[in-house]
Amino acid sequence: MADTVSVAIVGAGFAGLAMANELLRAGISDFVILEKADRAGGVWRENTYPGAACDVPSPYYSFSYAPKPDWTRRYAGQAQIESYLTDIASRPDLRNRIRYGVDVTAARFEESEGLWVLSTADGGSVRARVFVPATGQLSRPAWPDIAGRERFEGTSFHSAQWRHEVDLRGRRVAVIGAGASVIQFVPRIRPQVAQLTLFQRSAPYILPKPDGEYRSIHHSAFRRLPLLQKLERGLWWTLGEVWTLGITGNRRISAAVEAAARWQLRRQVASAALREKLTPDYPIGCKRVLFANDYYPALAEPNVEVVTERIAEITAGGIRTADGVEHVVDVIIYGTGFATQEFLGPMAVRGRVGRELGAAWAEGARAHLGMTVPGFPNMFVMYGPNTNLGTGSIIYVLECQARYIRRAVEVLARNPGGVLEIRAEVEQRYDEEIQRRLGGSAWSGCVSWYKSASGRISSNWPGLVSEYSRRTALFSLADFHASAFSRESGITEATSS
């Protein structure tokens, strides 16, 4: 017989741990986290490429209630972020509620019982009243649709699945892509390789990275005066909010940021021909603005070539571009990002009357506040549609979502057998507002991973983080179809504080 719990959380990255911590802090212990890997960490467990680091300052890219005074750098590396998450997952009140090595392949809502049934790869199942998928938007590598990938006779891999056993020393290496991962690993591998050829479809805007080392004096100060770290966190919060204003319509701010990016390019790249290749041809903010101090200098080295010609095909010996040139290489590294539009994939999710979530989201994912979907009762998605940020820290957004979901769990706990399903008209009204606002933002001006195949911006939140916090602070029962609720125990509103 399947286990039955109040809340089933899928994923033990930042999102899943945020949800678990929120429940524990509210005294709710009847939950389980199902994690397919053998340890916590999410994207920070999987992405181990050279130079992997966060592009959000560490004091801000951490839980507000779990500060870490001994970060070694302002922009922490992958290993330290993974360690931070592992430490949190290992806390006594949490570690026994995480089941590792459990791969959830499907979830279906049983209407007769008002329960979700989660099926696992090993043939098992877990039954839960509330289903919280917390698998994120950056969990599955995206592979480019290029002819001939299977014909390549050399070594190839995705940067999100880095093969550390591959010796790059003295090799001819091709890198496809120019996104956030690429700008971090290219400077690290460039000194090792004989030749590095970067195939770039579009150039990113890159700002100077205000990184720095935290030394023992900083650690001591943060421990003795926690307010100092809170002040730094507040500073980065404020800068993120200001930049969001630039992305969403304030041209003075966006012009100032663009000027800083172009200054960095002029300062670090002497060659006019290379600068032309590295100059973006779209509005700033349309794609994620990146931070690096060593990427441009790496591309200016003599053993690096930047190719902007379209890739026609992968051959047995390398890459042929549209101009007919074949670039012979030994290794191909795909730095082509993640399948951000495949929310919850490859998990098959079915709601009421067998409704498939994939079919519901065929034209692009959508959800009220990024969390609830009509036809899928008692399901609350974390880091779902339109909750990604163009700047700032997603961690606080996850905390806001966890508080909102916790309130829903508390409401359900007062109504045994009750079911909450977001009203279609509420979700529709919200989605129309979000898409209207996104249409006036920089994100609408180019093709990017923020958009679905239909052109719908399904990833990003169009406002300030403070606005999202405010809108999720109130759980309104009026927004939901509340089935099997008693008048005595039901409530109409609940604050998330």
GROMACS .gro file of C-alpha atoms in nm:
model
  497
    1MET     CA    1   0.000   0.000   0.000
    2ALA     CA    2   0.128   0.345  -0.089
    3ASP     CA    3   0.245   0.590   0.177
    4THR     CA    4   0.005   0.878   0.245
    5VAL     CA    5   0.127   1.218   0.360
    6SER     CA    6  -0.023   1.563   0.386
    7VAL     CA    7   0.230   1.725   0.149
    8ALA     CA    8   0.457   1.566  -0.112
    9ILE     CA    9   0.738   1.788  -0.242
   10VAL     CA   10   0.930   1.680  -0.550
   11GLY     CA   11   1.288   1.808  -0.561
   12ALA     CA   12   1.548   1.892  -0.296
   13GLY     CA   13   1.701   2.204  -0.446
   14PHE     CA   14   1.643   2.557  -0.323
   15ALA     CA   15   1.269   2.540  -0.400
   16GLY     CA   16   1.198   2.210  -0.229
   17LEU     CA   17   1.402   2.301   0.076
   18ALA     CA   18   1.232   2.641   0.098
   19MET     CA   19   0.895   2.467   0.107
   20ALA     CA   20   1.008   2.213   0.366
   21ASN     CA   21   1.160   2.479   0.590
   22GLU     CA   22   0.844   2.687   0.576
   23LEU     CA   23   0.631   2.391   0.681
   24LEU     CA   24   0.864   2.302   0.966
   25ARG     CA   25   0.878   2.660   1.091
   26ALA     CA   26   0.495   2.654   1.104
   27GLY     CA   27   0.495   2.328   1.301
   28ILE     CA   28   0.382   2.114   1.006
   29SER     CA   29   0.578   1.789   0.990
   30ASP     CA   30   0.358   1.555   0.785
   31PHE     CA   31   0.541   1.593   0.456
   32VAL     CA   32   0.804   1.425   0.246
   33ILE     CA   33   1.058   1.544  -0.012
   34LEU     CA   34   1.115   1.304  -0.300
   35GLU     CA   35   1.455   1.356  -0.465
   36LYS     CA   36   1.578   1.150  -0.758
   37ALA     CA   37   1.948   1.203  -0.683
   38ASP     CA   38   2.150   1.074  -0.389
   39ARG     CA   39   2.180   1.415  -0.222
   40ALA     CA   40   2.028   1.761  -0.215
   41GLY     CA   41   2.142   2.054  -0.427
   42GLY     CA   42   1.932   2.073  -0.743
   43VAL     CA   43   2.096   2.271  -1.020
   44TRP     CA   44   2.400   2.330  -0.796
   45ARG     CA   45   2.452   1.959  -0.761
   46GLU     CA   46   2.431   1.895  -1.135
   47ASN     CA   47   2.626   2.187  -1.283
   48THR     CA   48   2.991   2.124  -1.201
   49TYR     CA   49   3.160   2.276  -1.505
   50PRO     CA   50   3.486   2.469  -1.447
   51GLY     CA   51   3.419   2.813  -1.302
   52ALA     CA   52   3.055   2.739  -1.215
   53ALA     CA   53   2.933   3.013  -0.982
   54CYS     CA   54   2.626   3.219  -0.907
   55ASP     CA   55   2.580   3.558  -1.075
   56VAL     CA   56   2.381   3.688  -0.776
   57PRO     CA   57   2.576   3.796  -0.464
   58SER     CA   58   2.585   3.524  -0.199
   59PRO     CA   59   2.431   3.728   0.088
   60TYR     CA   60   2.126   3.773  -0.137
   61TYR     CA   61   2.135   3.428  -0.297
   62SER     CA   62   2.056   3.245   0.027
   63PHE     CA   63   1.760   3.199   0.256
   64SER     CA   64   1.674   3.510   0.455
   65TYR     CA   65   1.633   3.298   0.769
   66ALA     CA   66   1.956   3.100   0.714
   67PRO     CA   67   2.238   3.350   0.650
   68LYS     CA   68   2.587   3.215   0.598
   69PRO     CA   69   2.849   3.447   0.750
   70ASP     CA   70   3.146   3.258   0.605
   71TRP     CA   71   3.092   3.277   0.230
   72THR     CA   72   3.442   3.289   0.079
   73ARG     CA   73   3.346   3.517  -0.209
   74ARG     CA   74   3.073   3.767  -0.285
   75TYR     CA   75   2.975   3.547  -0.580
   76ALA     CA   76   3.001   3.196  -0.440
   77GLY     CA   77   3.116   2.903  -0.648
   78GLN     CA   78   2.913   2.591  -0.722
   79ALA     CA   79   3.074   2.373  -0.458
   80GLN     CA   80   3.007   2.617  -0.176
   81ILE     CA   81   2.645   2.671  -0.278
   82GLU     CA   82   2.590   2.297  -0.297
   83SER     CA   83   2.749   2.263   0.046
   84TYR     CA   84   2.512   2.531   0.182
   85LEU     CA   85   2.213   2.333   0.057
   86THR     CA   86   2.354   2.003   0.181
   87ASP     CA   87   2.400   2.151   0.528
   88ILE     CA   88   2.039   2.270   0.535
   89ALA     CA   89   1.909   1.934   0.412
   90SER     CA   90   2.114   1.758   0.681
   91ARG     CA   91   1.951   1.936   0.972
   92PRO     CA   92   1.791   1.687   1.213
   93ASP     CA   93   1.434   1.806   1.163
   94LEU     CA   94   1.462   1.778   0.785
   95ARG     CA   95   1.699   1.498   0.688
   96ASN     CA   96   1.460   1.217   0.786
   97ARG     CA   97   1.188   1.367   0.568
   98ILE     CA   98   1.390   1.351   0.246
   99ARG     CA   99   1.384   1.032   0.042
  100TYR     CA  100   1.679   1.016  -0.194
  101GLY     CA  101   1.694   0.801  -0.506
  102VAL     CA  102   1.320   0.840  -0.566
  103ASP     CA  103   1.242   0.951  -0.921
  104VAL     CA  104   0.883   1.069  -0.959
  105THR     CA  105   0.774   0.990  -1.314
  106ALA     CA  106   0.403   1.070  -1.297
  107ALA     CA  107   0.140   1.233  -1.078
  108ARG     CA  108  -0.237   1.202  -1.105
  109PHE     CA  109  -0.522   1.345  -0.902
  110GLU     CA  110  -0.772   1.090  -0.770
  111GLU     CA  111  -1.098   1.282  -0.749
  112SER     CA  112  -1.282   1.018  -0.549
  113GLU     CA  113  -1.030   1.048  -0.267
  114GLY     CA  114  -0.911   1.405  -0.310
  115LEU     CA  115  -0.552   1.282  -0.317
  116TRP     CA  116  -0.255   1.300  -0.551
  117VAL     CA  117  -0.087   0.971  -0.640
  118LEU     CA  118   0.278   1.007  -0.732
  119SER     CA  119   0.432   0.717  -0.924
  120THR     CA  120   0.804   0.649  -0.900
  121ALA     CA  121   1.050   0.490  -1.140
  122ASP     CA  122   1.097   0.187  -0.915
  123GLY     CA  123   0.727   0.101  -0.932
  124GLY     CA  124   0.633   0.255  -0.599
  125SER     CA  125   0.390   0.533  -0.523
  126VAL     CA  126   0.323   0.805  -0.268
  127ARG     CA  127  -0.019   0.950  -0.195
  128ALA     CA  128  -0.051   1.309  -0.080
  129ARG     CA  129  -0.322   1.561  -0.019
  130VAL     CA  130  -0.106   1.844  -0.151
  131PHE     CA  131   0.138   1.805  -0.440
  132VAL     CA  132   0.424   2.056  -0.464
  133PRO     CA  133   0.647   2.007  -0.770
  134ALA     CA  134   0.970   2.196  -0.701
  135THR     CA  135   1.183   2.085  -0.995
  136GLY     CA  136   1.253   2.437  -1.124
  137GLN     CA  137   1.309   2.584  -1.468
  138LEU     CA  138   1.677   2.496  -1.500
  139SER     CA  139   1.687   2.124  -1.438
  140ARG     CA  140   1.703   1.974  -1.789
  141PRO     CA  141   1.977   2.054  -2.043
  142ALA     CA  142   1.861   2.189  -2.380
  143TRP     CA  143   2.025   2.040  -2.687
  144PRO     CA  144   2.027   2.243  -3.010
  145ASP     CA  145   1.842   2.118  -3.315
  146ILE     CA  146   2.148   2.086  -3.538
  147ALA     CA  147   2.175   1.821  -3.808
  148GLY     CA  148   2.441   1.557  -3.765
  149ARG     CA  149   2.503   1.569  -3.392
  150GLU     CA  150   2.514   1.191  -3.381
  151ARG     CA  151   2.777   1.177  -3.659
  152PHE     CA  152   3.053   1.349  -3.466
  153GLU     CA  153   3.337   1.103  -3.400
  154GLY     CA  154   3.508   1.305  -3.132
  155THR     CA  155   3.395   1.372  -2.775
  156SER     CA  156   3.090   1.584  -2.706
  157PHE     CA  157   2.891   1.676  -2.397
  158HIS     CA  158   2.666   1.944  -2.249
  159SER     CA  159   2.813   2.191  -2.002
  160ALA     CA  160   2.539   2.094  -1.754
  161GLN     CA  161   2.669   1.736  -1.771
  162TRP     CA  162   3.039   1.814  -1.766
  163ARG     CA  163   3.266   1.518  -1.827
  164HIS     CA  164   3.557   1.581  -1.594
  165GLU     CA  165   3.737   1.270  -1.716
  166VAL     CA  166   3.785   1.428  -2.060
  167ASP     CA  167   4.133   1.578  -2.086
  168LEU     CA  168   4.112   1.904  -2.282
  169ARG     CA  169   4.484   1.976  -2.276
  170GLY     CA  170   4.618   2.031  -2.626
  171ARG     CA  171   4.281   1.960  -2.787
  172ARG     CA  172   4.086   2.155  -3.045
  173VAL     CA  173   3.763   2.247  -2.866
  174ALA     CA  174   3.440   2.389  -3.006
  175VAL     CA  175   3.196   2.565  -2.775
  176ILE     CA  176   2.842   2.618  -2.897
  177GLY     CA  177   2.660   2.897  -2.716
  178ALA     CA  178   2.737   3.223  -2.540
  179GLY     CA  179   2.523   3.224  -2.229
  180ALA     CA  180   2.575   3.232  -1.855
  181SER     CA  181   2.756   2.898  -1.832
  182VAL     CA  182   2.981   2.962  -2.131
  183ILE     CA  183   3.115   3.292  -2.002
  184GLN     CA  184   3.222   3.112  -1.685
  185PHE     CA  185   3.390   2.800  -1.823
  186VAL     CA  186   3.556   2.944  -2.135
  187PRO     CA  187   3.814   3.149  -1.937
  188ARG     CA  188   3.893   2.838  -1.729
  189ILE     CA  189   3.951   2.595  -2.014
  190ARG     CA  190   4.107   2.839  -2.262
  191PRO     CA  191   4.464   2.813  -2.122
  192GLN     CA  192   4.454   2.433  -2.149
  193VAL     CA  193   4.336   2.387  -2.506
  194ALA     CA  194   4.529   2.417  -2.830
  195GLN     CA  195   4.245   2.597  -3.003
  196LEU     CA  196   3.903   2.712  -2.884
  197THR     CA  197   3.637   2.799  -3.139
  198LEU     CA  198   3.330   2.971  -2.999
  199PHE     CA  199   3.015   2.946  -3.210
  200GLN     CA  200   2.796   3.236  -3.109
  201ARG     CA  201   2.444   3.296  -3.237
  202SER     CA  202   2.395   3.623  -3.051
  203ALA     CA  203   2.625   3.820  -2.825
  204PRO     CA  204   2.528   3.881  -2.461
  205TYR     CA  205   2.553   4.208  -2.275
  206ILE     CA  206   2.823   4.166  -2.011
  207LEU     CA  207   2.877   4.394  -1.715
  208PRO     CA  208   3.180   4.413  -1.485
  209LYS     CA  209   3.143   4.160  -1.203
  210PRO     CA  210   3.186   4.331  -0.863
  211ASP     CA  211   3.327   4.016  -0.709
  212GLY     CA  212   3.557   4.006  -0.411
  213GLU     CA  213   3.695   3.778  -0.145
  214TYR     CA  214   3.540   3.758   0.199
  215ARG     CA  215   3.823   3.717   0.446
  216SER     CA  216   3.830   3.619   0.812
  217ILE     CA  217   3.771   3.980   0.916
  218HIS     CA  218   3.447   3.982   0.716
  219HIS     CA  219   3.339   3.647   0.859
  220SER     CA  220   3.402   3.768   1.211
  221ALA     CA  221   3.213   4.092   1.150
  222PHE     CA  222   2.914   3.911   0.999
  223ARG     CA  223   2.898   3.675   1.297
  224ARG     CA  224   2.926   3.947   1.559
  225LEU     CA  225   2.706   4.197   1.377
  226PRO     CA  226   2.453   4.007   1.161
  227LEU     CA  227   2.303   4.343   1.066
  228LEU     CA  228   2.607   4.405   0.843
  229GLN     CA  229   2.526   4.107   0.622
  230LYS     CA  230   2.161   4.210   0.620
  231LEU     CA  231   2.264   4.555   0.502
  232GLU     CA  232   2.468   4.407   0.218
  233ARG     CA  233   2.175   4.185   0.129
  234GLY     CA  234   1.954   4.494   0.127
  235LEU     CA  235   2.194   4.676  -0.101
  236TRP     CA  236   2.185   4.403  -0.364
  237TRP     CA  237   1.808   4.378  -0.328
  238THR     CA  238   1.778   4.750  -0.403
  239LEU     CA  239   2.010   4.735  -0.703
  240GLY     CA  240   1.811   4.441  -0.839
  241GLU     CA  241   1.485   4.630  -0.804
  242VAL     CA  242   1.633   4.934  -0.979
  243TRP     CA  243   1.756   4.722  -1.271
  244THR     CA  244   1.413   4.560  -1.297
  245LEU     CA  245   1.270   4.905  -1.353
  246GLY     CA  246   1.512   4.941  -1.643
  247ILE     CA  247   1.406   4.611  -1.800
  248THR     CA  248   1.038   4.691  -1.763
  249GLY     CA  249   1.038   5.038  -1.914
  250ASN     CA  250   1.262   5.298  -1.749
  251ARG     CA  251   1.485   5.396  -2.040
  252ARG     CA  252   1.722   5.609  -1.836
  253ILE     CA  253   1.817   5.312  -1.622
  254SER     CA  254   1.848   5.073  -1.915
  255ALA     CA  255   2.057   5.326  -2.109
  256ALA     CA  256   2.295   5.365  -1.816
  257VAL     CA  257   2.338   4.988  -1.782
  258GLU     CA  258   2.389   4.949  -2.156
  259ALA     CA  259   2.655   5.220  -2.150
  260ALA     CA  260   2.840   5.030  -1.875
  261ALA     CA  261   2.829   4.709  -2.078
  262ARG     CA  262   2.957   4.878  -2.395
  263TRP     CA  263   3.232   5.052  -2.194
  264GLN     CA  264   3.344   4.714  -2.063
  265LEU     CA  265   3.357   4.575  -2.418
  266ARG     CA  266   3.561   4.869  -2.550
  267ARG     CA  267   3.798   4.854  -2.254
  268GLN     CA  268   3.869   4.482  -2.274
  269VAL     CA  269   3.868   4.412  -2.649
  270ALA     CA  270   4.115   4.608  -2.862
  271SER     CA  271   4.026   4.448  -3.197
  272ALA     CA  272   3.750   4.634  -3.377
  273ALA     CA  273   3.657   4.321  -3.572
  274LEU     CA  274   3.617   4.115  -3.256
  275ARG     CA  275   3.427   4.394  -3.083
  276GLU     CA  276   3.180   4.397  -3.369
  277LYS     CA  277   3.117   4.025  -3.324
  278LEU     CA  278   3.070   4.070  -2.950
  279THR     CA  279   2.832   4.366  -2.976
  280PRO     CA  280   2.467   4.268  -2.907
  281ASP     CA  281   2.210   4.360  -3.170
  282TYR     CA  282   1.902   4.362  -2.946
  283PRO     CA  283   1.771   4.581  -2.662
  284ILE     CA  284   1.952   4.537  -2.333
  285GLY     CA  285   1.761   4.319  -2.090
  286CYS     CA  286   1.585   4.121  -2.363
  287LYS     CA  287   1.818   3.833  -2.276
  288ARG     CA  288   1.979   3.784  -1.939
  289VAL     CA  289   2.250   4.043  -1.871
  290LEU     CA  290   2.567   3.865  -1.758
  291PHE     CA  291   2.857   3.953  -1.528
  292ALA     CA  292   3.221   3.867  -1.597
  293ASN     CA  293   3.566   4.022  -1.580
  294ASP     CA  294   3.762   3.754  -1.764
  295TYR     CA  295   3.542   3.647  -2.057
  296TYR     CA  296   3.629   3.919  -2.307
  297PRO     CA  297   4.004   3.893  -2.236
  298ALA     CA  298   3.982   3.517  -2.293
  299LEU     CA  299   3.818   3.567  -2.633
  300ALA     CA  300   4.094   3.810  -2.732
  301GLU     CA  301   4.366   3.545  -2.683
  302PRO     CA  302   4.540   3.412  -2.996
  303ASN     CA  303   4.414   3.054  -2.953
  304VAL     CA  304   4.048   3.162  -2.959
  305GLU     CA  305   3.825   3.226  -3.261
  306VAL     CA  306   3.471   3.360  -3.241
  307VAL     CA  307   3.249   3.237  -3.524
  308THR     CA  308   2.916   3.409  -3.582
  309GLU     CA  309   2.827   3.228  -3.903
  310ARG     CA  310   2.525   3.000  -3.863
  311ILE     CA  311   2.602   2.632  -3.799
  312ALA     CA  312   2.478   2.423  -4.093
  313GLU     CA  313   2.563   2.079  -3.956
  314ILE     CA  314   2.784   1.869  -3.734
  315THR     CA  315   3.019   1.647  -3.934
  316ALA     CA  316   3.224   1.345  -3.837
  317GLY     CA  317   3.525   1.570  -3.787
  318GLY     CA  318   3.377   1.894  -3.661
  319ILE     CA  319   3.131   2.171  -3.743
  320ARG     CA  320   3.038   2.307  -4.086
  321THR     CA  321   2.899   2.658  -4.099
  322ALA     CA  322   2.659   2.806  -4.354
  323ASP     CA  323   2.947   2.960  -4.551
  324GLY     CA  324   3.076   2.610  -4.626
  325VAL     CA  325   3.375   2.621  -4.391
  326GLU     CA  326   3.437   2.306  -4.187
  327HIS     CA  327   3.594   2.368  -3.849
  328VAL     CA  328   3.782   2.055  -3.750
  329VAL     CA  329   3.769   1.990  -3.374
  330ASP     CA  330   3.834   1.711  -3.125
  331VAL     CA  331   3.573   1.807  -2.865
  332ILE     CA  332   3.235   1.981  -2.882
  333ILE     CA  333   3.091   2.138  -2.567
  334TYR     CA  334   2.727   2.240  -2.586
  335GLY     CA  335   2.670   2.548  -2.372
  336THR     CA  336   2.313   2.576  -2.490
  337GLY     CA  337   2.128   2.624  -2.164
  338PHE     CA  338   1.820   2.450  -2.034
  339ALA     CA  339   1.479   2.335  -2.152
  340THR     CA  340   1.313   2.613  -1.957
  341GLN     CA  341   0.974   2.579  -2.126
  342GLU     CA  342   0.934   2.212  -2.032
  343PHE     CA  343   0.796   2.288  -1.688
  344LEU     CA  344   0.777   1.974  -1.470
  345GLY     CA  345   0.900   1.759  -1.760
  346PRO     CA  346   0.945   1.472  -1.807
  347MET     CA  347   0.697   1.407  -1.525
  348ALA     CA  348   0.349   1.325  -1.659
  349VAL     CA  349   0.090   1.520  -1.459
  350ARG     CA  350  -0.285   1.457  -1.479
  351GLY     CA  351  -0.546   1.658  -1.294
  352ARG     CA  352  -0.923   1.637  -1.277
  353VAL     CA  353  -1.098   1.416  -1.537
  354GLY     CA  354  -0.757   1.306  -1.662
  355ARG     CA  355  -0.659   1.651  -1.786
  356GLU     CA  356  -0.294   1.648  -1.895
  357LEU     CA  357  -0.080   1.939  -1.782
  358GLY     CA  358   0.131   1.915  -2.098
  359ALA     CA  359  -0.180   1.964  -2.311
  360ALA     CA  360  -0.302   2.250  -2.091
  361TRP     CA  361   0.032   2.422  -2.143
  362ALA     CA  362   0.072   2.341  -2.512
  363GLU     CA  363   0.087   2.710  -2.608
  364GLY     CA  364   0.304   2.804  -2.313
  365ALA     CA  365   0.291   2.742  -1.940
  366ARG     CA  366   0.073   2.965  -1.724
  367ALA     CA  367  -0.040   2.963  -1.361
  368HIS     CA  368  -0.196   3.201  -1.111
  369LEU     CA  369   0.094   3.366  -0.925
  370GLY     CA  370   0.307   3.104  -1.100
  371MET     CA  371   0.171   2.835  -0.868
  372THR     CA  372  -0.186   2.718  -0.932
  373VAL     CA  373  -0.351   2.585  -1.248
  374PRO     CA  374  -0.725   2.535  -1.314
  375GLY     CA  375  -0.810   2.167  -1.329
  376PHE     CA  376  -0.526   2.065  -1.098
  377PRO     CA  377  -0.660   2.083  -0.743
  378ASN     CA  378  -0.426   2.098  -0.444
  379MET     CA  379  -0.123   2.134  -0.674
  380PHE     CA  380   0.112   2.425  -0.611
  381VAL     CA  381   0.411   2.467  -0.843
  382MET     CA  382   0.728   2.629  -0.714
  383TYR     CA  383   0.943   2.836  -0.952
  384GLY     CA  384   0.667   2.789  -1.204
  385PRO     CA  385   0.554   2.998  -1.502
  386ASN     CA  386   0.631   3.370  -1.493
  387THR     CA  387   0.824   3.363  -1.166
  388ASN     CA  388   1.179   3.382  -1.303
  389LEU     CA  389   1.364   3.709  -1.253
  390GLY     CA  390   1.567   3.906  -1.503
  391THR     CA  391   1.768   4.032  -1.210
  392GLY     CA  392   1.767   3.978  -0.837
  393SER     CA  393   1.750   3.659  -0.633
  394ILE     CA  394   1.499   3.386  -0.704
  395ILE     CA  395   1.552   3.257  -0.349
  396TYR     CA  396   1.331   3.522  -0.193
  397VAL     CA  397   1.061   3.454  -0.454
  398LEU     CA  398   1.073   3.090  -0.345
  399GLU     CA  399   1.032   3.197   0.016
  400CYS     CA  400   0.724   3.400  -0.084
  401GLN     CA  401   0.578   3.101  -0.266
  402ALA     CA  402   0.650   2.871   0.027
  403ARG     CA  403   0.464   3.105   0.264
  404TYR     CA  404   0.164   3.119   0.030
  405ILE     CA  405   0.153   2.741  -0.009
  406ARG     CA  406   0.193   2.692   0.364
  407ARG     CA  407  -0.120   2.901   0.418
  408ALA     CA  408  -0.306   2.678   0.171
  409VAL     CA  409  -0.187   2.370   0.359
  410GLU     CA  410  -0.311   2.522   0.686
  411VAL     CA  411  -0.650   2.601   0.532
  412LEU     CA  412  -0.678   2.244   0.405
  413ALA     CA  413  -0.576   2.106   0.744
  414ARG     CA  414  -0.881   2.279   0.895
  415ASN     CA  415  -1.102   2.114   0.635
  416PRO     CA  416  -1.035   1.738   0.618
  417GLY     CA  417  -1.130   1.616   0.273
  418GLY     CA  418  -1.137   1.969   0.133
  419VAL     CA  419  -0.999   2.050  -0.212
  420LEU     CA  420  -0.868   2.383  -0.345
  421GLU     CA  421  -0.869   2.458  -0.718
  422ILE     CA  422  -0.791   2.800  -0.860
  423ARG     CA  423  -1.086   2.950  -1.045
  424ALA     CA  424  -1.034   2.966  -1.421
  425GLU     CA  425  -1.151   3.327  -1.439
  426VAL     CA  426  -0.904   3.429  -1.165
  427GLU     CA  427  -0.615   3.263  -1.346
  428GLN     CA  428  -0.728   3.409  -1.681
  429ARG     CA  429  -0.750   3.763  -1.544
  430TYR     CA  430  -0.408   3.731  -1.383
  431ASP     CA  431  -0.249   3.587  -1.697
  432GLU     CA  432  -0.389   3.863  -1.918
  433GLU     CA  433  -0.241   4.123  -1.685
  434ILE     CA  434   0.101   3.954  -1.674
  435GLN     CA  435   0.122   3.910  -2.051
  436ARG     CA  436   0.013   4.269  -2.113
  437ARG     CA  437   0.286   4.398  -1.884
  438LEU     CA  438   0.546   4.167  -2.034
  439GLY     CA  439   0.456   4.296  -2.380
  440GLY     CA  440   0.590   4.636  -2.280
  441SER     CA  441   0.914   4.503  -2.136
  442ALA     CA  442   1.257   4.449  -2.290
  443TRP     CA  443   1.192   4.073  -2.288
  444SER     CA  444   0.946   4.108  -2.576
  445GLY     CA  445   1.216   4.241  -2.812
  446CYS     CA  446   1.400   3.924  -2.916
  447VAL     CA  447   1.404   3.544  -2.918
  448SER     CA  448   1.527   3.402  -2.587
  449TRP     CA  449   1.487   3.115  -2.345
  450TYR     CA  450   1.228   3.325  -2.167
  451LYS     CA  451   0.980   3.250  -2.448
  452SER     CA  452   0.789   2.941  -2.558
  453ALA     CA  453   0.784   2.821  -2.918
  454SER     CA  454   0.467   3.025  -2.973
  455GLY     CA  455   0.644   3.344  -2.864
  456ARG     CA  456   0.471   3.363  -2.528
  457ILE     CA  457   0.691   3.487  -2.242
  458SER     CA  458   0.634   3.203  -1.997
  459SER     CA  459   0.936   3.236  -1.771
  460ASN     CA  460   0.961   3.587  -1.632
  461TRP     CA  461   0.784   3.793  -1.369
  462PRO     CA  462   0.715   4.146  -1.504
  463GLY     CA  463   0.747   4.343  -1.183
  464LEU     CA  464   0.954   4.406  -0.875
  465VAL     CA  465   1.030   4.132  -0.626
  466SER     CA  466   0.864   4.348  -0.362
  467GLU     CA  467   0.542   4.343  -0.568
  468TYR     CA  468   0.548   3.965  -0.588
  469SER     CA  469   0.604   3.949  -0.213
  470ARG     CA  470   0.305   4.174  -0.157
  471ARG     CA  471   0.076   3.982  -0.393
  472THR     CA  472   0.158   3.646  -0.236
  473ALA     CA  473   0.125   3.776   0.121
  474LEU     CA  474  -0.250   3.718   0.116
  475PHE     CA  475  -0.410   3.380   0.053
  476SER     CA  476  -0.765   3.445  -0.064
  477LEU     CA  477  -1.003   3.152  -0.050
  478ALA     CA  478  -1.234   3.345  -0.284
  479ASP     CA  479  -0.984   3.280  -0.565
  480PHE     CA  480  -1.048   2.906  -0.539
  481HIS     CA  481  -1.320   2.651  -0.586
  482ALA     CA  482  -1.321   2.515  -0.232
  483SER     CA  483  -1.490   2.174  -0.235
  484ALA     CA  484  -1.599   1.989   0.081
  485PHE     CA  485  -1.528   2.289   0.304
  486SER     CA  486  -1.729   2.336   0.621
  487ARG     CA  487  -1.851   2.684   0.706
  488GLU     CA  488  -1.732   2.647   1.061
  489SER     CA  489  -1.372   2.564   0.978
  490GLY     CA  490  -1.327   2.748   0.649
  491ILE     CA  491  -1.174   3.093   0.622
  492THR     CA  492  -1.185   3.353   0.348
  493GLU     CA  493  -0.841   3.507   0.377
  494ALA     CA  494  -0.512   3.429   0.544
  495THR     CA  495  -0.200   3.640   0.558
  496SER     CA  496   0.128   3.470   0.472
  497SER     CA  497   0.331   3.626   0.747
   0.00000   0.00000   0.00000
